[in-house]
Each structure stands twice: as structure tokens, then as C-alpha cells.
Backbone as ProteinMPNN parsed JSONL, in Angstrom:
{"seq_chain_A": "MTAAAPKMEEDEAMRQRRCIVAGEVMPDNRLVRFVLAPDGQVVPDVAAKLPGRGLWVSATRAAVSEAVEKKLFSRAAKAPANASGDLADRTEKALVTRMLGDLGLARRSGALVLGFDNVLRALESPKPPKLLIDASDGAADGKRKLYNAAHARGMKPELVTCLTSAELGLALGRENVIHAAVQPGGLAERLMFDAERLQGFRARSGSERDS", "coords_chain_A": {"N_chain_A": [[233.628, 13.628, 94.477], [227.145, 8.832, 92.598], [225.987, 11.113, 91.021], [225.859, 13.683, 90.157], [227.849, 16.477, 92.122], [227.673, 18.375, 94.554], [227.912, 21.661, 94.374], [230.48, 23.522, 95.928], [230.304, 25.088, 98.964], [230.17, 29.039, 99.497], [231.564, 30.166, 101.045], [233.338, 28.211, 102.016], [234.819, 27.381, 100.111], [236.508, 29.121, 100.083], [237.821, 29.773, 102.3], [240.846, 29.704, 103.888], [244.456, 28.915, 104.806], [246.745, 28.125, 107.285], [250.117, 27.984, 105.707], [251.682, 25.831, 106.43], [255.297, 25.082, 105.737], [256.1, 27.931, 104.13], [254.699, 30.222, 105.626], [252.534, 31.567, 105.483], [249.598, 32.613, 105.473], [246.766, 31.738, 103.45], [244.082, 31.033, 100.607], [242.843, 27.749, 100.457], [242.835, 26.492, 97.41], [245.249, 26.84, 96.668], [246.643, 24.862, 99.001], [247.656, 21.791, 100.353], [245.544, 19.203, 102.773], [246.718, 17.729, 105.226], [247.173, 14.726, 106.799], [247.765, 13.286, 110.531], [248.108, 10.0, 110.09], [246.292, 7.199, 112.37], [248.886, 5.523, 112.807], [250.84, 6.978, 112.801], [251.441, 7.925, 110.559], [252.424, 9.622, 107.793], [249.779, 12.103, 105.739], [248.152, 12.652, 102.828], [245.224, 14.342, 102.306], [243.534, 15.434, 100.32], [241.057, 15.38, 99.228], [239.831, 16.875, 101.995], [238.24, 16.109, 103.909], [239.439, 13.9, 105.509], [239.771, 12.581, 109.372], [241.052, 14.378, 111.911], [243.981, 17.319, 113.346], [244.253, 18.942, 110.965], [246.729, 19.412, 108.514], [248.536, 21.75, 106.791], [249.453, 22.126, 103.513], [251.002, 24.215, 101.007], [250.373, 23.764, 97.794], [252.337, 22.609, 95.657], [255.138, 20.811, 94.346], [257.616, 21.507, 95.383], [256.801, 22.396, 98.38], [256.383, 20.135, 99.991], [257.815, 19.146, 99.0], [260.177, 20.101, 100.94], [258.555, 20.035, 102.939], [258.245, 17.302, 104.376], [261.45, 16.854, 103.94], [262.218, 18.939, 106.116], [261.233, 17.363, 108.187], [258.531, 18.864, 109.701], [256.21, 19.184, 109.033], [255.608, 17.424, 111.796], [256.476, 19.427, 113.592], [254.403, 21.011, 112.937], [252.439, 19.803, 114.004], [252.368, 19.642, 116.662], [253.691, 16.091, 117.495], [255.077, 13.209, 117.219], [255.702, 11.789, 113.298], [255.022, 10.13, 111.139], [256.76, 10.988, 107.679], [257.245, 9.671, 104.391], [259.845, 9.902, 101.444], [258.286, 9.532, 99.372], [256.326, 10.949, 99.913], [255.45, 13.546, 98.331], [255.118, 13.162, 95.76], [252.976, 10.892, 95.908], [250.826, 12.268, 96.175], [250.353, 14.31, 94.589], [249.271, 12.333, 93.263], [247.002, 11.451, 94.494], [245.485, 13.403, 93.53], [244.965, 13.339, 90.942], [243.79, 11.381, 90.909], [241.343, 11.941, 91.981], [240.05, 13.701, 90.918], [240.555, 12.574, 88.512], [238.033, 10.767, 88.54], [235.961, 12.545, 89.777], [235.514, 13.366, 86.874], [234.338, 10.881, 85.947], [232.953, 11.234, 87.433], [230.828, 12.817, 85.622], [230.789, 12.018, 83.273], [228.824, 10.368, 83.337], [227.032, 11.781, 84.072], [225.691, 13.165, 82.461], [227.348, 14.985, 81.958], [229.243, 16.022, 80.068], [231.298, 16.862, 77.905], [232.76, 15.427, 74.699], [235.494, 15.071, 72.459], [236.958, 17.392, 69.693], [234.586, 18.466, 67.316], [232.463, 18.257, 68.917], [232.852, 20.095, 70.89], [233.161, 22.017, 70.124], [230.655, 22.708, 69.136], [229.092, 22.438, 71.71], [230.43, 25.427, 72.373], [228.262, 26.734, 71.575], [225.588, 26.524, 71.938], [222.941, 27.149, 74.025], [223.939, 26.789, 76.099], [227.061, 27.296, 76.888], [229.974, 25.257, 77.883], [231.85, 25.447, 80.803], [234.417, 25.49, 81.521], [237.0, 24.241, 79.502], [239.435, 21.598, 78.758], [242.514, 20.186, 77.269], [243.712, 17.159, 76.305], [247.331, 17.848, 78.428], [249.684, 16.341, 76.189], [248.503, 16.829, 74.243], [247.868, 17.912, 70.205], [248.771, 21.496, 70.094], [247.749, 23.295, 68.4], [245.28, 22.567, 68.855], [243.973, 23.357, 71.348], [244.058, 26.127, 71.559], [242.635, 26.482, 68.96], [240.361, 26.315, 69.977], [239.673, 27.217, 72.364], [239.717, 30.393, 71.365], [237.77, 30.374, 69.723], [235.42, 30.484, 71.752], [236.708, 32.686, 72.864], [236.241, 34.64, 70.331], [233.098, 34.838, 71.331], [232.949, 36.193, 73.184], [233.581, 34.467, 75.242], [235.407, 33.28, 78.171], [236.17, 31.076, 79.117], [237.601, 28.572, 81.771], [241.121, 26.917, 81.268], [242.224, 23.715, 82.072], [244.772, 21.758, 81.081], [246.731, 19.945, 82.653], [246.055, 16.936, 82.865], [247.095, 13.863, 81.272], [246.708, 12.388, 77.716], [246.543, 9.69, 78.017], [245.968, 9.157, 81.023], [242.612, 11.051, 80.629], [241.385, 8.786, 79.222], [241.671, 6.791, 81.063], [239.577, 7.265, 82.38], [237.309, 7.99, 81.019], [237.4, 6.139, 79.521], [237.627, 5.755, 76.943], [240.075, 5.665, 74.048], [242.796, 7.844, 73.462], [242.099, 10.446, 73.86], [241.572, 13.583, 73.949], [240.679, 16.187, 74.243], [238.422, 18.241, 75.63], [234.977, 19.398, 77.805], [233.627, 20.056, 80.424], [229.866, 21.437, 81.224], [228.468, 23.9, 82.955], [228.438, 23.839, 86.791], [228.944, 22.233, 89.817], [230.572, 20.229, 89.182], [232.299, 21.053, 87.236], [233.237, 23.351, 89.058], [234.294, 22.18, 91.119], [236.261, 20.713, 89.729], [238.066, 22.844, 88.465], [238.551, 23.792, 90.185], [241.0, 21.999, 91.807], [243.267, 21.77, 89.179], [243.746, 23.237, 89.499], [245.882, 23.089, 92.905], [246.968, 20.727, 91.256], [249.145, 21.743, 89.501], [250.949, 22.347, 90.51], [252.515, 20.839, 91.256], [253.196, 19.345, 88.68], [255.2, 19.503, 85.457], [254.223, 21.47, 83.531], [251.037, 23.605, 83.666], [248.65, 23.664, 84.372], [246.113, 25.275, 84.165], [245.306, 26.887, 82.113], [245.843, 30.449, 80.091], [245.138, 31.016, 77.048], [245.562, 33.618, 75.218]], "CA_chain_A": [[233.692, 15.424, 95.04], [225.88, 10.07, 92.018], [225.666, 11.475, 89.734], [225.917, 15.692, 90.72], [227.778, 16.525, 92.872], [226.85, 19.423, 94.956], [228.348, 22.99, 94.082], [230.473, 23.622, 96.929], [229.374, 26.638, 99.266], [231.505, 30.524, 99.146], [232.285, 30.324, 102.327], [234.61, 26.567, 101.262], [235.707, 27.655, 98.841], [237.474, 30.67, 100.217], [238.564, 29.42, 103.117], [242.117, 30.285, 104.412], [244.625, 28.78, 105.725], [248.175, 28.994, 106.491], [250.808, 26.405, 105.387], [253.465, 24.775, 108.174], [255.998, 25.432, 105.107], [255.573, 29.255, 104.586], [253.62, 30.067, 107.712], [251.807, 32.244, 104.847], [248.378, 32.53, 104.489], [246.429, 31.237, 101.497], [242.881, 30.667, 100.159], [242.768, 26.363, 100.284], [243.167, 25.978, 96.035], [246.389, 26.735, 96.797], [246.584, 24.326, 99.384], [246.359, 20.326, 100.013], [245.665, 19.164, 103.404], [247.948, 16.417, 105.433], [246.48, 13.888, 108.269], [248.829, 12.103, 110.682], [247.163, 8.233, 110.271], [246.868, 6.622, 113.577], [250.363, 4.916, 113.554], [252.449, 7.923, 112.839], [251.886, 8.056, 108.958], [251.705, 11.659, 106.812], [248.475, 10.457, 104.493], [247.746, 13.444, 101.57], [243.017, 14.781, 102.834], [243.326, 15.579, 98.807], [238.909, 16.127, 99.695], [239.838, 17.233, 103.192], [237.327, 15.068, 105.038], [239.637, 13.668, 106.357], [239.964, 12.902, 110.351], [242.178, 14.876, 112.575], [244.001, 18.063, 112.611], [243.96, 19.362, 109.291], [248.417, 19.955, 108.617], [247.981, 22.21, 105.548], [251.234, 22.888, 103.505], [250.899, 25.162, 99.435], [250.568, 23.566, 96.742], [253.294, 22.558, 95.041], [256.331, 19.896, 94.809], [258.552, 21.869, 96.562], [256.872, 22.905, 99.202], [256.228, 19.624, 100.339], [259.501, 18.115, 99.547], [260.373, 20.245, 101.781], [257.488, 19.6, 104.722], [259.236, 15.664, 104.37], [263.135, 17.243, 104.591], [262.868, 19.643, 107.302], [260.266, 17.112, 109.874], [257.785, 19.884, 109.71], [254.935, 18.212, 110.173], [256.388, 17.021, 112.876], [257.058, 20.296, 114.204], [253.269, 22.144, 113.26], [251.321, 18.594, 114.285], [253.312, 18.446, 117.851], [253.471, 14.292, 117.165], [256.021, 12.575, 116.035], [255.369, 11.952, 112.061], [256.422, 9.85, 109.84], [256.595, 11.936, 106.295], [258.162, 9.475, 103.727], [259.814, 10.725, 100.847], [257.708, 9.939, 98.069], [254.656, 12.342, 100.051], [254.455, 14.064, 96.918], [254.437, 11.425, 94.706], [251.546, 10.353, 96.368], [249.4, 13.605, 96.603], [249.807, 14.204, 93.087], [248.544, 11.15, 92.475], [245.458, 11.053, 94.736], [244.634, 14.959, 93.205], [244.929, 13.299, 90.172], [242.407, 10.461, 90.719], [239.388, 12.479, 92.656], [239.771, 14.354, 88.688], [239.182, 11.557, 87.506], [236.84, 9.839, 89.256], [235.278, 13.534, 88.706], [235.608, 13.627, 84.726], [233.835, 10.13, 85.316], [230.964, 11.089, 86.859], [230.744, 14.129, 85.046], [229.967, 11.509, 81.626], [227.591, 9.154, 83.577], [225.48, 12.478, 84.815], [225.452, 14.379, 80.786], [227.982, 17.047, 81.881], [230.72, 15.745, 79.411], [231.78, 16.905, 76.378], [233.854, 14.891, 74.237], [235.24, 15.094, 70.988], [237.442, 18.388, 69.537], [233.816, 19.488, 66.717], [231.255, 18.159, 70.542], [232.878, 20.312, 72.184], [233.226, 23.371, 69.214], [229.036, 22.709, 68.783], [228.975, 23.313, 72.837], [230.508, 26.625, 73.434], [227.8, 27.525, 70.26], [224.81, 26.427, 72.031], [222.696, 28.245, 74.642], [224.381, 26.716, 77.455], [228.365, 26.73, 77.184], [230.45, 24.755, 78.729], [231.887, 26.931, 81.417], [236.041, 24.128, 81.834], [237.803, 22.895, 78.703], [240.206, 19.797, 79.098], [242.611, 19.238, 76.596], [244.724, 16.638, 77.409], [248.429, 17.82, 78.496], [250.459, 15.844, 74.986], [247.854, 16.022, 72.625], [248.611, 19.128, 69.425], [248.408, 22.829, 70.773], [246.057, 23.769, 67.894], [244.133, 22.629, 68.843], [243.752, 23.77, 71.964], [244.432, 27.358, 70.707], [241.445, 26.578, 67.775], [238.797, 25.362, 70.675], [239.373, 28.571, 73.27], [239.464, 31.321, 70.766], [236.623, 30.16, 69.499], [234.76, 30.2, 72.547], [236.484, 33.822, 72.972], [235.49, 34.766, 69.933], [231.842, 34.55, 71.293], [232.918, 36.427, 74.784], [233.361, 33.527, 76.733], [236.114, 32.712, 78.805], [236.401, 29.268, 79.93], [238.668, 27.667, 82.367], [241.59, 25.478, 80.23], [242.204, 22.414, 81.749], [245.21, 21.198, 80.299], [247.402, 19.11, 83.543], [245.935, 15.55, 82.649], [247.733, 12.957, 79.918], [245.68, 11.975, 76.985], [245.66, 8.158, 79.283], [244.909, 9.177, 82.44], [241.932, 10.763, 80.279], [241.543, 7.988, 78.411], [241.235, 5.719, 82.255], [238.781, 8.587, 83.639], [236.198, 8.16, 80.302], [236.487, 4.653, 78.443], [238.071, 5.945, 75.486], [241.67, 6.42, 73.799], [242.553, 9.296, 72.779], [240.957, 11.757, 74.362], [242.153, 14.799, 73.791], [239.701, 17.039, 73.736], [236.685, 18.074, 76.008], [234.552, 20.149, 78.243], [232.69, 20.625, 81.024], [229.067, 22.351, 81.662], [228.415, 25.061, 84.012], [228.323, 23.336, 87.827], [229.627, 21.735, 90.297], [232.44, 19.246, 89.14], [233.419, 21.939, 86.554], [233.668, 24.29, 90.726], [235.563, 20.892, 91.667], [238.114, 20.508, 88.644], [239.165, 23.586, 88.185], [239.653, 23.52, 92.017], [241.92, 21.045, 91.512], [244.104, 21.726, 88.447], [244.868, 24.926, 90.251], [246.453, 22.268, 93.176], [247.803, 19.965, 90.715], [249.074, 22.421, 88.29], [252.391, 22.684, 91.535], [252.527, 19.031, 91.212], [253.536, 19.15, 87.424], [255.844, 20.804, 85.383], [253.309, 22.481, 82.667], [250.783, 24.318, 83.985], [246.931, 22.441, 84.458], [245.223, 25.722, 83.71], [246.097, 29.163, 81.581], [244.256, 31.203, 79.833], [245.413, 31.543, 75.799], [244.837, 34.764, 74.579]], "C_chain_A": [[233.073, 14.98, 93.407], [226.239, 10.377, 91.117], [226.37, 12.86, 89.305], [226.542, 15.642, 91.853], [227.601, 18.047, 93.445], [227.962, 20.232, 94.281], [228.921, 23.914, 95.49], [230.201, 25.682, 97.775], [230.767, 27.502, 99.211], [232.438, 30.115, 99.949], [233.716, 28.666, 102.601], [235.767, 27.277, 100.834], [236.762, 28.989, 99.29], [237.826, 30.236, 101.875], [239.843, 29.406, 103.311], [242.201, 29.934, 105.233], [246.379, 28.892, 106.214], [249.106, 27.77, 106.724], [251.801, 26.371, 106.371], [254.961, 25.131, 107.154], [256.099, 27.309, 105.591], [255.634, 30.134, 105.496], [252.679, 31.617, 106.888], [250.233, 31.889, 104.7], [246.972, 32.84, 103.705], [245.196, 30.48, 101.675], [243.453, 28.989, 99.438], [242.761, 26.599, 98.941], [244.151, 26.008, 95.905], [247.442, 26.041, 97.752], [246.566, 22.915, 99.925], [246.789, 20.086, 101.542], [246.311, 17.907, 104.083], [247.065, 15.554, 107.147], [247.622, 13.468, 109.61], [247.765, 10.658, 111.141], [247.535, 7.605, 111.819], [248.42, 5.77, 113.582], [251.369, 6.172, 113.439], [252.364, 8.799, 111.534], [251.62, 9.673, 108.536], [250.656, 11.111, 105.863], [248.347, 12.475, 104.096], [246.29, 13.243, 101.849], [242.973, 15.217, 101.374], [241.45, 16.886, 99.074], [239.161, 17.468, 101.789], [238.786, 16.676, 104.181], [237.887, 14.5, 105.903], [239.43, 13.305, 108.342], [240.554, 12.865, 111.043], [242.573, 15.628, 112.913], [244.68, 18.067, 111.133], [245.547, 19.859, 110.016], [248.525, 20.565, 107.206], [249.712, 22.69, 104.394], [251.233, 23.222, 101.679], [250.842, 23.733, 98.706], [250.816, 22.947, 95.28], [254.686, 21.577, 95.84], [257.342, 20.144, 96.334], [257.955, 21.944, 98.037], [257.143, 21.563, 100.299], [257.15, 18.787, 100.552], [260.23, 18.764, 101.36], [260.162, 20.194, 103.429], [258.123, 18.766, 104.674], [260.706, 16.196, 105.308], [262.716, 17.989, 105.714], [261.691, 18.992, 108.45], [259.418, 18.537, 110.246], [256.424, 19.726, 110.155], [254.325, 17.964, 111.382], [256.147, 17.864, 114.198], [255.224, 21.074, 114.386], [252.336, 20.91, 114.306], [252.087, 17.934, 116.164], [253.528, 16.747, 118.126], [254.438, 14.176, 116.778], [254.827, 12.894, 114.592], [256.017, 11.468, 111.64], [256.124, 9.811, 108.176], [256.98, 11.396, 105.444], [258.355, 10.096, 102.331], [259.11, 10.37, 99.684], [256.123, 10.54, 98.083], [254.382, 12.812, 98.263], [254.132, 13.789, 95.942], [252.603, 11.291, 94.817], [250.348, 11.177, 96.678], [249.247, 13.938, 95.523], [248.774, 12.611, 92.416], [247.203, 11.136, 93.36], [244.974, 12.764, 94.28], [244.913, 14.046, 91.84], [243.301, 12.335, 90.03], [240.999, 11.058, 91.36], [239.775, 13.096, 90.979], [238.991, 13.735, 87.824], [237.489, 10.579, 88.09], [235.378, 11.408, 89.022], [234.671, 13.41, 87.169], [234.292, 12.772, 84.762], [232.364, 10.558, 85.641], [230.586, 12.741, 87.013], [230.512, 13.293, 83.457], [228.764, 11.186, 82.526], [225.919, 10.788, 83.763], [224.733, 13.494, 82.969], [225.949, 15.703, 80.407], [229.078, 17.359, 81.622], [230.622, 16.384, 78.514], [232.444, 16.149, 75.669], [234.551, 15.191, 72.756], [235.933, 17.068, 70.118], [235.466, 19.496, 68.275], [232.774, 19.859, 68.2], [232.096, 19.839, 70.814], [233.072, 22.066, 71.22], [231.581, 23.627, 68.803], [228.939, 23.014, 70.3], [229.124, 24.512, 72.808], [229.543, 27.634, 71.961], [226.338, 28.017, 71.288], [224.605, 27.181, 73.279], [223.278, 28.168, 76.313], [226.005, 26.531, 77.142], [228.986, 26.388, 77.936], [231.2, 25.768, 79.337], [233.959, 26.069, 81.324], [236.089, 23.588, 80.068], [238.999, 22.559, 78.727], [241.047, 19.939, 77.901], [243.933, 18.812, 77.594], [246.762, 16.765, 77.152], [249.503, 17.278, 76.537], [250.061, 15.65, 74.104], [248.086, 18.286, 71.424], [247.893, 20.217, 70.72], [247.659, 24.315, 69.678], [244.929, 23.908, 68.442], [243.018, 22.829, 70.142], [243.426, 25.341, 71.967], [242.871, 27.38, 69.774], [239.755, 27.207, 69.318], [238.687, 27.24, 71.926], [239.276, 29.954, 72.69], [238.578, 31.589, 70.094], [236.129, 30.232, 70.113], [235.286, 32.715, 73.21], [236.148, 34.974, 72.162], [233.098, 35.137, 70.176], [231.944, 35.386, 73.09], [233.229, 35.512, 75.724], [234.652, 33.763, 77.562], [236.234, 31.395, 80.058], [237.436, 28.954, 80.383], [239.366, 27.04, 81.345], [242.532, 24.748, 81.317], [244.132, 22.188, 81.141], [247.103, 20.541, 81.228], [246.765, 17.239, 83.738], [246.739, 14.949, 80.767], [246.178, 12.871, 79.347], [245.087, 10.72, 77.65], [245.277, 8.277, 80.0], [243.115, 10.271, 81.402], [240.938, 9.937, 79.867], [240.065, 7.159, 80.344], [240.107, 6.14, 82.487], [237.452, 7.853, 82.832], [236.573, 6.942, 79.125], [236.851, 4.63, 77.376], [239.715, 5.708, 76.032], [241.562, 7.257, 73.584], [242.23, 10.45, 73.037], [241.992, 12.082, 74.984], [241.529, 16.587, 73.99], [238.66, 17.181, 74.658], [236.346, 19.097, 77.447], [233.267, 20.253, 78.883], [231.461, 21.22, 81.4], [228.839, 23.038, 83.22], [228.131, 24.274, 85.593], [229.074, 22.981, 88.383], [230.726, 21.006, 90.178], [232.922, 19.876, 88.568], [233.716, 22.933, 88.226], [234.787, 22.915, 90.933], [236.866, 21.258, 90.799], [238.548, 20.829, 88.299], [239.69, 23.672, 89.642], [240.769, 22.691, 92.648], [243.189, 21.321, 91.198], [244.16, 22.868, 89.23], [245.767, 24.452, 91.77], [247.212, 21.503, 91.896], [249.076, 20.637, 90.333], [250.482, 22.319, 89.148], [252.461, 21.893, 91.79], [253.374, 18.604, 90.127], [254.127, 20.315, 86.346], [255.114, 21.845, 84.982], [251.901, 22.635, 83.571], [248.989, 23.865, 83.699], [246.325, 23.692, 84.533], [245.761, 27.008, 83.86], [244.98, 28.473, 80.451], [245.317, 31.744, 77.854], [244.487, 32.705, 75.625], [244.543, 35.148, 73.024]], "O_chain_A": [[232.682, 15.857, 92.636], [226.931, 9.709, 90.349], [227.18, 13.058, 88.4], [226.08, 14.911, 92.729], [227.37, 18.908, 92.596], [228.864, 19.647, 93.68], [228.221, 24.749, 96.062], [230.036, 26.818, 97.331], [231.917, 27.109, 99.013], [233.62, 29.808, 99.79], [234.688, 28.5, 103.337], [236.939, 27.573, 101.064], [237.624, 29.554, 98.618], [238.254, 31.269, 102.391], [240.189, 28.682, 102.377], [243.169, 30.227, 105.934], [247.163, 29.619, 105.602], [248.995, 26.87, 107.557], [252.579, 27.184, 106.87], [255.89, 25.497, 107.874], [256.147, 27.836, 106.703], [256.602, 30.682, 106.023], [252.26, 32.545, 107.579], [249.772, 31.039, 103.939], [246.369, 33.889, 103.481], [245.04, 29.578, 102.499], [244.135, 28.849, 98.423], [242.497, 27.788, 99.121], [244.547, 25.272, 95.001], [248.651, 26.261, 97.673], [245.402, 22.543, 100.069], [247.9, 20.464, 101.914], [246.416, 16.95, 103.316], [246.597, 16.013, 108.189], [248.706, 13.388, 109.032], [247.02, 10.434, 112.095], [248.655, 7.53, 112.326], [248.895, 5.497, 114.684], [252.49, 6.236, 113.946], [252.891, 9.893, 111.332], [250.835, 10.539, 108.921], [250.641, 9.997, 105.34], [248.444, 13.356, 104.949], [245.892, 12.087, 101.702], [241.777, 15.461, 101.215], [241.035, 18.045, 99.085], [238.626, 18.457, 102.291], [238.777, 17.079, 105.344], [237.368, 14.36, 107.01], [238.623, 14.159, 108.71], [241.003, 11.768, 111.374], [241.632, 15.846, 113.676], [245.412, 17.297, 110.51], [245.788, 20.334, 111.126], [248.617, 19.7, 106.334], [250.686, 23.392, 104.668], [251.531, 22.216, 101.034], [251.32, 22.717, 99.21], [250.108, 22.801, 94.284], [255.105, 21.516, 96.996], [257.632, 19.614, 97.407], [258.697, 21.519, 98.923], [257.888, 21.711, 101.268], [257.436, 18.038, 101.486], [260.572, 18.188, 102.393], [260.838, 20.246, 104.456], [259.224, 19.202, 105.009], [261.019, 16.101, 106.495], [263.041, 17.282, 106.668], [261.247, 19.682, 109.368], [259.846, 19.216, 111.181], [255.783, 20.001, 111.169], [253.207, 18.131, 111.867], [255.819, 17.482, 115.321], [254.783, 21.533, 115.44], [251.656, 21.283, 115.262], [252.259, 16.829, 116.678], [253.45, 16.402, 119.305], [254.887, 14.961, 115.943], [253.816, 13.594, 114.531], [257.215, 11.706, 111.486], [255.499, 8.951, 107.555], [257.527, 12.298, 104.809], [257.421, 10.739, 101.852], [259.429, 11.115, 98.758], [255.231, 10.653, 97.241], [253.543, 12.533, 97.407], [253.124, 14.038, 95.281], [251.587, 11.495, 94.152], [249.281, 10.898, 97.226], [248.084, 13.985, 95.124], [248.014, 12.227, 91.528], [246.226, 10.724, 92.735], [243.995, 13.218, 94.872], [245.909, 14.758, 91.717], [242.253, 12.506, 89.407], [239.859, 10.627, 91.187], [239.523, 12.393, 90.001], [237.999, 13.812, 87.1], [236.395, 10.069, 87.852], [234.316, 11.35, 88.403], [233.546, 13.389, 86.672], [233.291, 13.15, 84.154], [231.297, 10.496, 85.03], [230.255, 13.5, 87.924], [230.076, 13.967, 82.524], [227.727, 11.828, 82.357], [224.693, 10.812, 83.656], [223.723, 14.127, 82.661], [225.711, 16.65, 79.657], [229.839, 18.191, 82.116], [229.442, 16.543, 78.201], [233.411, 16.074, 76.427], [233.76, 15.627, 71.92], [235.047, 17.923, 70.106], [235.219, 20.696, 68.394], [232.396, 20.966, 68.584], [231.254, 20.734, 70.886], [233.087, 23.126, 71.845], [231.273, 24.658, 68.204], [228.605, 24.197, 70.368], [228.122, 25.131, 73.166], [229.885, 28.713, 71.478], [225.966, 29.175, 71.478], [225.54, 27.803, 73.782], [223.18, 28.936, 77.27], [226.28, 25.331, 77.155], [228.883, 27.0, 78.999], [231.35, 26.85, 78.77], [234.606, 26.896, 80.681], [235.353, 22.741, 79.562], [239.775, 23.514, 78.71], [240.245, 19.805, 76.977], [244.611, 19.24, 78.528], [247.425, 16.197, 76.283], [249.885, 18.234, 75.863], [250.443, 14.897, 73.208], [248.334, 19.395, 71.896], [247.101, 20.053, 71.649], [247.297, 25.473, 69.888], [244.031, 24.743, 68.553], [241.805, 22.617, 70.135], [242.355, 25.66, 72.483], [242.072, 28.295, 69.971], [238.806, 27.986, 69.409], [237.762, 28.041, 72.056], [238.764, 30.792, 73.432], [238.335, 32.74, 69.731], [235.143, 29.998, 69.415], [234.557, 33.599, 73.661], [235.835, 36.056, 72.657], [232.227, 35.501, 69.386], [231.137, 35.149, 73.988], [233.153, 35.743, 76.931], [234.882, 34.969, 77.48], [236.329, 31.111, 81.252], [238.407, 28.958, 79.626], [238.69, 26.544, 80.444], [243.658, 25.231, 81.434], [244.368, 23.279, 80.62], [248.221, 20.63, 80.72], [247.093, 16.51, 84.674], [246.811, 15.472, 79.655], [245.082, 13.071, 79.872], [243.899, 10.488, 77.873], [244.185, 7.75, 80.211], [242.18, 9.731, 81.993], [239.751, 10.203, 80.058], [238.868, 7.07, 80.619], [239.366, 5.252, 82.909], [236.614, 7.244, 83.497], [236.045, 6.913, 78.013], [236.582, 3.679, 76.642], [240.325, 5.616, 77.097], [240.47, 7.802, 73.421], [242.129, 11.385, 72.243], [242.804, 11.65, 75.802], [242.001, 17.716, 73.857], [237.839, 16.265, 74.624], [237.292, 19.526, 78.108], [232.174, 20.446, 78.352], [231.817, 21.928, 82.342], [229.082, 22.564, 84.33], [226.947, 23.976, 85.434], [230.199, 23.138, 87.909], [231.71, 21.084, 90.913], [234.136, 19.88, 88.773], [234.931, 23.12, 88.294], [236.012, 22.98, 90.835], [237.944, 21.804, 91.033], [239.478, 20.327, 87.667], [240.834, 23.634, 90.096], [241.26, 22.781, 93.773], [244.131, 21.304, 91.99], [245.329, 23.205, 89.419], [246.515, 25.379, 92.08], [248.318, 22.0, 91.688], [250.113, 20.164, 90.797], [251.406, 22.173, 88.348], [252.518, 21.838, 93.018], [254.197, 17.706, 90.309], [253.8, 21.499, 86.275], [255.09, 22.923, 85.576], [251.668, 21.64, 84.258], [248.445, 23.889, 82.595], [245.45, 23.426, 85.356], [246.251, 27.762, 84.7], [244.245, 27.546, 80.112], [246.011, 32.755, 77.737], [243.272, 32.828, 75.773], [243.91, 36.167, 72.749]]}, "name": "protein", "num_of_chains": 1, "seq": "MTAAAPKMEEDEAMRQRRCIVAGEVMPDNRLVRFVLAPDGQVVPDVAAKLPGRGLWVSATRAAVSEAVEKKLFSRAAKAPANASGDLADRTEKALVTRMLGDLGLARRSGALVLGFDNVLRALESPKPPKLLIDASDGAADGKRKLYNAAHARGMKPELVTCLTSAELGLALGRENVIHAAVQPGGLAERLMFDAERLQGFRARSGSERDS"}
């Protein structure tokens, strides 16, 4: 989710599906799609592109675990479904992998800014970044300073804090990555979309704003 990914169409971004656990209709940035493999194994389809009937679950660890425990995938699919106990972990990993891949694309396409000073300068540019990324294990002070700098210029960028410095370093080929930003475009949109879902699988919110 090629150097520059196409921006999601508005109708796709606003699709709504019914969660098989809660029975509620929700926008797909709050859901994860699952499908049955030919052998009946339940597979997380975080890109929503795999063939087969989609089984949608709220993007939270609790909801996925409940679907496994209560065998709701079999009920929804009306077919035998093997949902392993580590399904929530595998879903979280798939979301992380997708986000790291997009960060790598952003770096190669020149849409990514790295480092506190560079991000601060980018916020003062004619085309400021739409998305600020701070490692979850980074100091809160740096995050606050960057967001306040944006706020002082009348900007309210999205702030994503669901990835660790090690994960960011893995995606970007650098050590100790704490601060980054992504220029407006399809990759920023998709990273925000996936961070909204990943936050349901991690203890700390993945997309938050400090005023």
C-alpha cells in the first residue's frame, strides 16, 4: 500500500461493513477483514484484497480474541473455520508489516522526513507534512514540541505513536529513529488509516493529538 501509492478513493475510504462480533456497522478504518484459506484457516487480510468472502471484525485485540473463542468465524462463514489462538497477534503483525512497508515507500519516494530538526524545518515549509510519526518509546517532550510547533502555525497534523523506534529503524534502515513526518499524499492517508486500526491491538494509542 512503486514509489508512490495512489490515494484511496473517497468511496473506498468510507466503506462500511458489519462486525461479526458486535453486529454493528462500522467504517472500515475501524475494522479488519479476514478470509478463509482453502484449508479453512482464518487469515487476516489487512489490505482487504484477498479473494473470498470477507469476514469483518472490529480492529481491537479483544474483538478478534472473542471471535476466536466463540467460533464466530465459522458461524459467519457458514463453513468450518480454523481460527488459531494467536490470530490477534498475527493480525497486529500484519498491520505493522504493512505500515513499515509504506514507510519504506515514503522514504524511497522522497515523501519522508527524518529527525527532529528536519521535521521542524518541514513544518515551516510551504508544503508541511500531514502526518507526524514519533516512536512509542521516544521521549514525550520531543513529540510535544513538534506538535506544538505545528499547532502554533495553525496546523493540526495527525500524530502516530504506535510504532517503536526499533520498528521504525527496521523500515528505514537506520538506528534510533524517533521522529519522522510524511508529506501529504496517498501514503500518509494509508498510514493514518492503518494506525487507526493498529492502535486497537496495542496498549498505547497509535494516533493521538496533544493540544
